[in-house]
Amino acid sequence: GAVVSQHPSWVICKSGTSVKIECRSLDFQATTMFWYRQFPKQSLMLMATSNEGSKATYEQGVEKDKFLINHASLTLSTLTVTSAHPEDSSFYICSPGGWETQETQYFGPGTRLLVL
Amino acid sequence: DQQVKQNSPSLSVQEGRISILNCDYTNSMFDYFLWYKKYPAEGPTFLISISSIKDKNEDGRFTVFLNKSAKHLSLHIVPSQPGDSAVYFCAASAEDSNYQLIWGAGTKLIIKP
């Protein structure tokens, strides 16, 4: 299957700081990137969808100015949580999409964010 | 409105027996269904999928059954093993939505020794 990496795997930060999460698709070209968030005991929730070279589309209730997504290349997308607060503590997972993944979706290993 | 529903939050099964995880959906446009397994603090791992043109797909211990008329699918694991203890997510996608996954809430499977 496709290889997807995320960095960092976990991060602890102070309230008010910004955190950048990187997602790389290592062996195929991700024309689309889905970013998910999972709170404890809940299903994955889609936050936003980005297409390479264009602005991301955010799901209802997700603040685009708080969760900045950059998808500048076919192998790298970043999610920046700006001015993080404790309620942003969650598990963030990226999932690249492209013609190779039309039938099977692959996921990054996830990034656990804890905001103190 | 939940388009993909997993009505059992948890399921406990004896090791060696069959585990049956159920999933219902409402959108008739879904043409692909997937099952994922997730351990705590890890990303989901793809298990098995099925196209809407089929009613069964089998891969080792895992079999997925699709009943389109009932808009219902199920994942069978046999025999169940301790390592199968995890949360299982059902997901559906449609070609006209760029295969964006619509997720169920998950079912926690506990395999008892």
Short mmCIF file of N, CA, C and O in Angstrom, two decimals, chain A residues 2 17 27 49 55 58-60 64 72 83 92 99 101 115-116:
data_model
loop_
_atom_site.label_atom_id
_atom_site.label_comp_id
_atom_site.label_asym_id
_atom_site.label_seq_id
_atom_site.Cartn_x
_atom_site.Cartn_y
_atom_site.Cartn_z
N ALA A 2 0.18 2.38 -0.19
CA ALA A 2 0.89 3.65 -0.22
C ALA A 2 1.49 3.96 1.14
O ALA A 2 0.95 3.60 2.18
N THR A 17 0.44 29.22 21.16
CA THR A 17 1.49 28.97 20.17
C THR A 17 0.90 28.31 18.93
O THR A 17 -0.24 27.84 18.95
N ASP A 27 5.23 7.67 -1.90
CA ASP A 27 5.43 6.90 -3.12
C ASP A 27 4.33 7.10 -4.16
O ASP A 27 4.21 6.31 -5.09
N THR A 49 -10.39 19.74 2.87
CA THR A 49 -9.88 19.06 1.69
C THR A 49 -9.08 20.06 0.87
O THR A 49 -9.56 21.16 0.60
N LYS A 55 -6.53 26.63 -2.93
CA LYS A 55 -6.94 26.81 -1.54
C LYS A 55 -7.76 25.61 -1.05
O LYS A 55 -8.45 24.96 -1.82
N TYR A 58 -12.93 24.00 3.50
CA TYR A 58 -13.11 23.63 4.90
C TYR A 58 -14.55 23.16 5.15
O TYR A 58 -15.50 23.67 4.57
N GLU A 59 -14.65 22.22 6.05
CA GLU A 59 -15.97 21.72 6.45
C GLU A 59 -16.63 22.75 7.38
O GLU A 59 -15.96 23.59 8.00
N GLN A 60 -17.93 22.67 7.43
CA GLN A 60 -18.68 23.60 8.27
C GLN A 60 -18.21 23.49 9.71
O GLN A 60 -18.07 22.40 10.25
N LYS A 64 -11.06 28.41 9.02
CA LYS A 64 -9.96 28.38 8.05
C LYS A 64 -8.77 29.22 8.49
O LYS A 64 -7.63 28.95 8.11
N ALA A 72 1.36 22.68 -1.30
CA ALA A 72 2.15 23.29 -2.37
C ALA A 72 2.72 22.30 -3.36
O ALA A 72 3.08 22.66 -4.47
N SER A 83 -2.37 29.74 17.06
CA SER A 83 -2.84 30.16 18.38
C SER A 83 -3.64 29.02 19.04
O SER A 83 -4.83 29.18 19.35
N TYR A 92 -4.68 14.38 14.90
CA TYR A 92 -4.85 14.88 13.54
C TYR A 92 -4.27 13.88 12.55
O TYR A 92 -3.13 13.44 12.70
N TRP A 99 -5.41 9.57 -8.21
CA TRP A 99 -6.03 8.52 -9.00
C TRP A 99 -5.63 7.14 -8.52
O TRP A 99 -6.35 6.17 -8.67
N THR A 101 -5.54 6.23 -5.53
CA THR A 101 -6.24 5.89 -4.30
C THR A 101 -7.75 5.93 -4.46
O THR A 101 -8.48 6.04 -3.49
N VAL A 115 -2.39 20.60 23.93
CA VAL A 115 -2.17 22.02 24.20
C VAL A 115 -2.42 22.26 25.69
O VAL A 115 -3.50 21.98 26.20
N LEU A 116 -1.39 22.79 26.34
CA LEU A 116 -1.49 22.99 27.78
C LEU A 116 -1.97 24.40 28.12
O LEU A 116 -1.77 25.33 27.35
#
